[in-house]
Amino acid sequence: MSTKRLNRREFLRMSALAAASLALVRCQQLAVPQPAAAPAGSETKPEAAAGETATLSFWNMPFVTQEVSPDYVKQWEETVKTSLPNLAVDNFYGPGEYKPQRDKFLLQAKSATPDVIEGLLEDVAVYVKNELIEPLDDRFNAWADKAQFVEATLTPLTINGKLYGIPYNTNARGMVYRKDLLDEYGLKAPTTWTELIETARQITEK
């Protein structure tokens, strides 16, 4: 998550540049990247020669499709072409939901995998456990824009001290409560789910 506000075009340009740096080193990546050693049955892609166009396979977010988000798709593809003229992106716009995309990736990984994939935070551990993705630490630390990320957004993507994904957004959730109601029943604001359930029970029973 960037600490400064970026418009969509700036974000897409940053994303494209990041994807390019991952693609040009030619080890398969996710959003979240791939291990240097390809899974059994997969083919190693040759590195593109200078001046040639490299192809990056990208599994995009499941809820983005040509039909649902044509403006987003068009802007993304045009930004990649403009910012990275020597990189062709082979886009796949997901099966419609995150779980089917994860399952499809796990199945597909038996023979081949995309270079970059977008998915849910909780799927990263599954990919790491199956040795489908590789750490990003070296590339992230060499990235000039790394200081824009809030540390708290990187921590959930860090497993065993290694960074396996790059967040592009986040959200903060909170709970609103009636202080007057808690004061009326002599209760304190709950700080855990267990306390919340108990507080609700006490108010309901009283």
CSV table of C-alpha atoms in Angstrom, one decimal:
chain,number,residue,atom,x,y,z
A,1,MET,CA,0.0,0.0,0.0
A,2,SER,CA,1.5,3.3,-1.0
A,3,THR,CA,1.7,6.0,1.6
A,4,LYS,CA,0.9,8.7,-1.0
A,5,ARG,CA,-2.2,8.8,-3.1
A,6,LEU,CA,-1.8,7.5,-6.6
A,7,ASN,CA,-4.2,7.8,-9.5
A,8,ARG,CA,-5.0,4.7,-11.4
A,9,ARG,CA,-2.7,5.5,-14.3
A,10,GLU,CA,0.2,6.0,-11.9
A,11,PHE,CA,-0.6,2.8,-10.2
A,12,LEU,CA,-0.8,0.8,-13.4
A,13,ARG,CA,2.5,2.2,-14.6
A,14,MET,CA,4.1,1.2,-11.3
A,15,SER,CA,2.6,-2.2,-11.6
A,16,ALA,CA,3.7,-2.6,-15.1
A,17,LEU,CA,7.3,-1.6,-14.3
A,18,ALA,CA,7.4,-4.0,-11.4
A,19,ALA,CA,6.1,-6.8,-13.6
A,20,ALA,CA,8.7,-6.0,-16.2
A,21,SER,CA,11.6,-6.2,-13.7
A,22,LEU,CA,10.3,-9.6,-12.6
A,23,ALA,CA,9.8,-10.8,-16.1
A,24,LEU,CA,13.2,-9.8,-17.4
A,25,VAL,CA,15.1,-11.8,-14.8
A,26,ARG,CA,13.2,-14.7,-16.2
A,27,CYS,CA,12.3,-16.6,-13.1
A,28,GLN,CA,8.6,-17.3,-13.1
A,29,GLN,CA,6.7,-15.0,-10.9
A,30,LEU,CA,3.4,-14.5,-9.2
A,31,ALA,CA,2.2,-11.5,-7.4
A,32,VAL,CA,3.9,-13.4,-5.5
A,33,PRO,CA,6.6,-14.9,-7.9
A,34,GLN,CA,7.7,-18.4,-8.8
A,35,PRO,CA,10.6,-20.5,-7.7
A,36,ALA,CA,13.7,-20.3,-9.8
A,37,ALA,CA,13.4,-24.1,-10.3
A,38,ALA,CA,10.3,-24.7,-12.4
A,39,PRO,CA,7.8,-27.2,-11.1
A,40,ALA,CA,8.1,-30.7,-12.5
A,41,GLY,CA,6.6,-30.9,-16.0
A,42,SER,CA,7.0,-27.2,-16.7
A,43,GLU,CA,9.1,-25.8,-19.4
A,44,THR,CA,11.8,-23.2,-18.8
A,45,LYS,CA,11.2,-20.1,-20.9
A,46,PRO,CA,14.2,-18.7,-22.7
A,47,GLU,CA,15.4,-15.2,-21.9
A,48,ALA,CA,14.4,-12.7,-24.6
A,49,ALA,CA,17.4,-11.3,-26.5
A,50,ALA,CA,18.0,-7.5,-26.6
A,51,GLY,CA,15.5,-5.7,-28.8
A,52,GLU,CA,13.1,-8.7,-28.8
A,53,THR,CA,9.7,-8.7,-27.1
A,54,ALA,CA,9.4,-10.8,-24.0
A,55,THR,CA,6.0,-12.3,-23.1
A,56,LEU,CA,4.7,-12.2,-19.5
A,57,SER,CA,1.7,-14.4,-18.6
A,58,PHE,CA,-0.5,-12.7,-16.0
A,59,TRP,CA,-3.5,-14.1,-14.3
A,60,ASN,CA,-5.5,-11.0,-13.5
A,61,MET,CA,-8.1,-10.4,-10.7
A,62,PRO,CA,-11.1,-12.8,-11.0
A,63,PHE,CA,-13.7,-10.0,-10.9
A,64,VAL,CA,-12.1,-8.2,-13.8
A,65,THR,CA,-13.2,-9.4,-17.3
A,66,GLN,CA,-13.5,-7.9,-20.7
A,67,GLU,CA,-17.3,-7.8,-20.2
A,68,VAL,CA,-17.4,-6.5,-16.7
A,69,SER,CA,-14.5,-4.0,-16.6
A,70,PRO,CA,-13.7,-3.1,-20.3
A,71,ASP,CA,-12.3,0.3,-19.4
A,72,TYR,CA,-10.0,-1.2,-16.8
A,73,VAL,CA,-8.8,-3.9,-19.1
A,74,LYS,CA,-8.2,-1.4,-21.9
A,75,GLN,CA,-6.3,1.1,-19.7
A,76,TRP,CA,-4.2,-1.7,-18.2
A,77,GLU,CA,-3.2,-3.1,-21.6
A,78,GLU,CA,-2.5,0.3,-23.1
A,79,THR,CA,-0.4,1.3,-20.1
A,80,VAL,CA,1.8,-1.8,-20.4
A,81,LYS,CA,2.3,-1.2,-24.1
A,82,THR,CA,3.3,2.4,-23.5
A,83,SER,CA,5.5,1.9,-20.5
A,84,LEU,CA,7.0,-1.4,-21.6
A,85,PRO,CA,7.2,-1.6,-25.4
A,86,ASN,CA,9.4,-4.7,-25.3
A,87,LEU,CA,7.0,-6.6,-23.0
A,88,ALA,CA,3.9,-8.4,-24.3
A,89,VAL,CA,1.5,-9.3,-21.5
A,90,ASP,CA,-0.6,-12.4,-22.0
A,91,ASN,CA,-3.6,-11.6,-19.8
A,92,PHE,CA,-6.0,-14.2,-18.3
A,93,TYR,CA,-8.9,-12.6,-16.5
A,94,GLY,CA,-9.8,-15.2,-14.0
A,95,PRO,CA,-12.6,-17.7,-13.6
A,96,GLY,CA,-14.9,-15.3,-11.8
A,97,GLU,CA,-14.0,-16.0,-8.1
A,98,TYR,CA,-10.9,-16.2,-6.1
A,99,LYS,CA,-11.2,-19.8,-4.9
A,100,PRO,CA,-11.7,-21.3,-8.4
A,101,GLN,CA,-8.6,-19.3,-9.5
A,102,ARG,CA,-6.6,-20.7,-6.6
A,103,ASP,CA,-7.7,-24.2,-7.4
A,104,LYS,CA,-7.0,-23.7,-11.1
A,105,PHE,CA,-3.6,-22.5,-10.4
A,106,LEU,CA,-2.8,-25.4,-8.1
A,107,LEU,CA,-3.9,-27.8,-10.7
A,108,GLN,CA,-2.2,-25.9,-13.6
A,109,ALA,CA,1.1,-25.9,-11.6
A,110,LYS,CA,1.5,-29.6,-12.2
A,111,SER,CA,2.5,-28.8,-15.8
A,112,ALA,CA,3.1,-25.1,-16.1
A,113,THR,CA,2.4,-21.8,-14.3
A,114,PRO,CA,1.8,-18.1,-15.1
A,115,ASP,CA,4.6,-15.6,-14.6
A,116,VAL,CA,2.5,-13.3,-12.3
A,117,ILE,CA,-0.8,-14.0,-10.5
A,118,GLU,CA,-3.0,-11.9,-8.4
A,119,GLY,CA,-4.9,-13.4,-5.6
A,120,LEU,CA,-6.0,-13.3,-2.0
A,121,LEU,CA,-3.7,-12.9,1.0
A,122,GLU,CA,-4.7,-16.2,2.5
A,123,ASP,CA,-3.7,-18.1,-0.6
A,124,VAL,CA,0.0,-17.0,-0.4
A,125,ALA,CA,0.7,-19.5,2.4
A,126,VAL,CA,-0.8,-22.3,0.2
A,127,TYR,CA,1.4,-21.4,-2.7
A,128,VAL,CA,4.5,-21.2,-0.5
A,129,LYS,CA,3.7,-24.6,1.1
A,130,ASN,CA,3.4,-26.1,-2.4
A,131,GLU,CA,6.7,-24.4,-3.4
A,132,LEU,CA,5.0,-22.6,-6.3
A,133,ILE,CA,6.3,-19.1,-5.6
A,134,GLU,CA,9.6,-17.6,-4.6
A,135,PRO,CA,10.6,-14.8,-2.2
A,136,LEU,CA,10.7,-11.2,-3.6
A,137,ASP,CA,13.1,-9.8,-1.0
A,138,ASP,CA,16.1,-9.1,-3.3
A,139,ARG,CA,14.0,-7.4,-6.0
A,140,PHE,CA,11.8,-5.5,-3.6
A,141,ASN,CA,14.8,-4.2,-1.7
A,142,ALA,CA,16.3,-3.0,-4.9
A,143,TRP,CA,13.1,-1.2,-6.0
A,144,ALA,CA,13.3,2.6,-5.7
A,145,ASP,CA,9.6,2.8,-4.7
A,146,LYS,CA,9.7,0.4,-1.8
A,147,ALA,CA,9.6,3.1,0.8
A,148,GLN,CA,6.1,4.0,-0.4
A,149,PHE,CA,4.7,0.8,1.2
A,150,VAL,CA,3.3,0.7,4.7
A,151,GLU,CA,5.2,-2.0,6.7
A,152,ALA,CA,1.9,-3.4,8.1
A,153,THR,CA,0.7,-4.3,4.6
A,154,LEU,CA,3.9,-6.3,3.9
A,155,THR,CA,3.9,-8.2,7.2
A,156,PRO,CA,1.0,-10.6,6.3
A,157,LEU,CA,2.8,-11.4,3.0
A,158,THR,CA,6.0,-12.3,4.9
A,159,ILE,CA,6.4,-16.0,5.7
A,160,ASN,CA,9.4,-17.3,7.7
A,161,GLY,CA,11.1,-13.9,7.3
A,162,LYS,CA,10.7,-13.8,3.5
A,163,LEU,CA,8.4,-11.6,1.4
A,164,TYR,CA,6.3,-13.5,-1.1
A,165,GLY,CA,3.9,-10.8,-2.4
A,166,ILE,CA,3.4,-7.2,-3.1
A,167,PRO,CA,0.1,-5.5,-2.0
A,168,TYR,CA,-1.6,-3.0,-4.2
A,169,ASN,CA,-4.4,-2.0,-1.8
A,170,THR,CA,-5.6,-2.7,1.6
A,171,ASN,CA,-8.5,-1.7,3.9
A,172,ALA,CA,-8.9,-1.0,7.6
A,173,ARG,CA,-11.9,-2.3,9.5
A,174,GLY,CA,-13.3,-1.2,12.8
A,175,MET,CA,-16.3,-1.4,15.0
A,176,VAL,CA,-18.7,1.3,16.1
A,177,TYR,CA,-20.3,0.9,19.5
A,178,ARG,CA,-22.6,2.9,21.7
A,179,LYS,CA,-20.6,4.2,24.7
A,180,ASP,CA,-23.8,5.4,26.4
A,181,LEU,CA,-25.2,1.8,26.3
A,182,LEU,CA,-22.0,0.3,27.7
A,183,ASP,CA,-21.9,3.0,30.4
A,184,GLU,CA,-25.5,2.2,31.3
A,185,TYR,CA,-24.7,-1.4,31.9
A,186,GLY,CA,-21.3,-0.8,33.5
A,187,LEU,CA,-19.4,-2.5,30.7
A,188,LYS,CA,-16.1,-1.7,29.0
A,189,ALA,CA,-15.6,-1.7,25.2
A,190,PRO,CA,-14.7,-5.2,24.1
A,191,THR,CA,-11.3,-5.7,22.6
A,192,THR,CA,-11.6,-9.3,21.4
A,193,TRP,CA,-14.3,-11.4,19.7
A,194,THR,CA,-14.8,-13.4,22.9
A,195,GLU,CA,-15.3,-10.1,24.9
A,196,LEU,CA,-17.7,-8.9,22.2
A,197,ILE,CA,-19.9,-12.0,22.4
A,198,GLU,CA,-19.9,-11.8,26.2
A,199,THR,CA,-20.7,-8.1,26.2
A,200,ALA,CA,-23.6,-8.6,23.8
A,201,ARG,CA,-24.9,-11.5,25.9
A,202,GLN,CA,-24.8,-9.4,29.1
A,203,ILE,CA,-26.7,-6.5,27.5
A,204,THR,CA,-29.2,-8.8,25.9
A,205,GLU,CA,-29.9,-10.8,29.1
A,206,LYS,CA,-30.2,-7.6,31.2
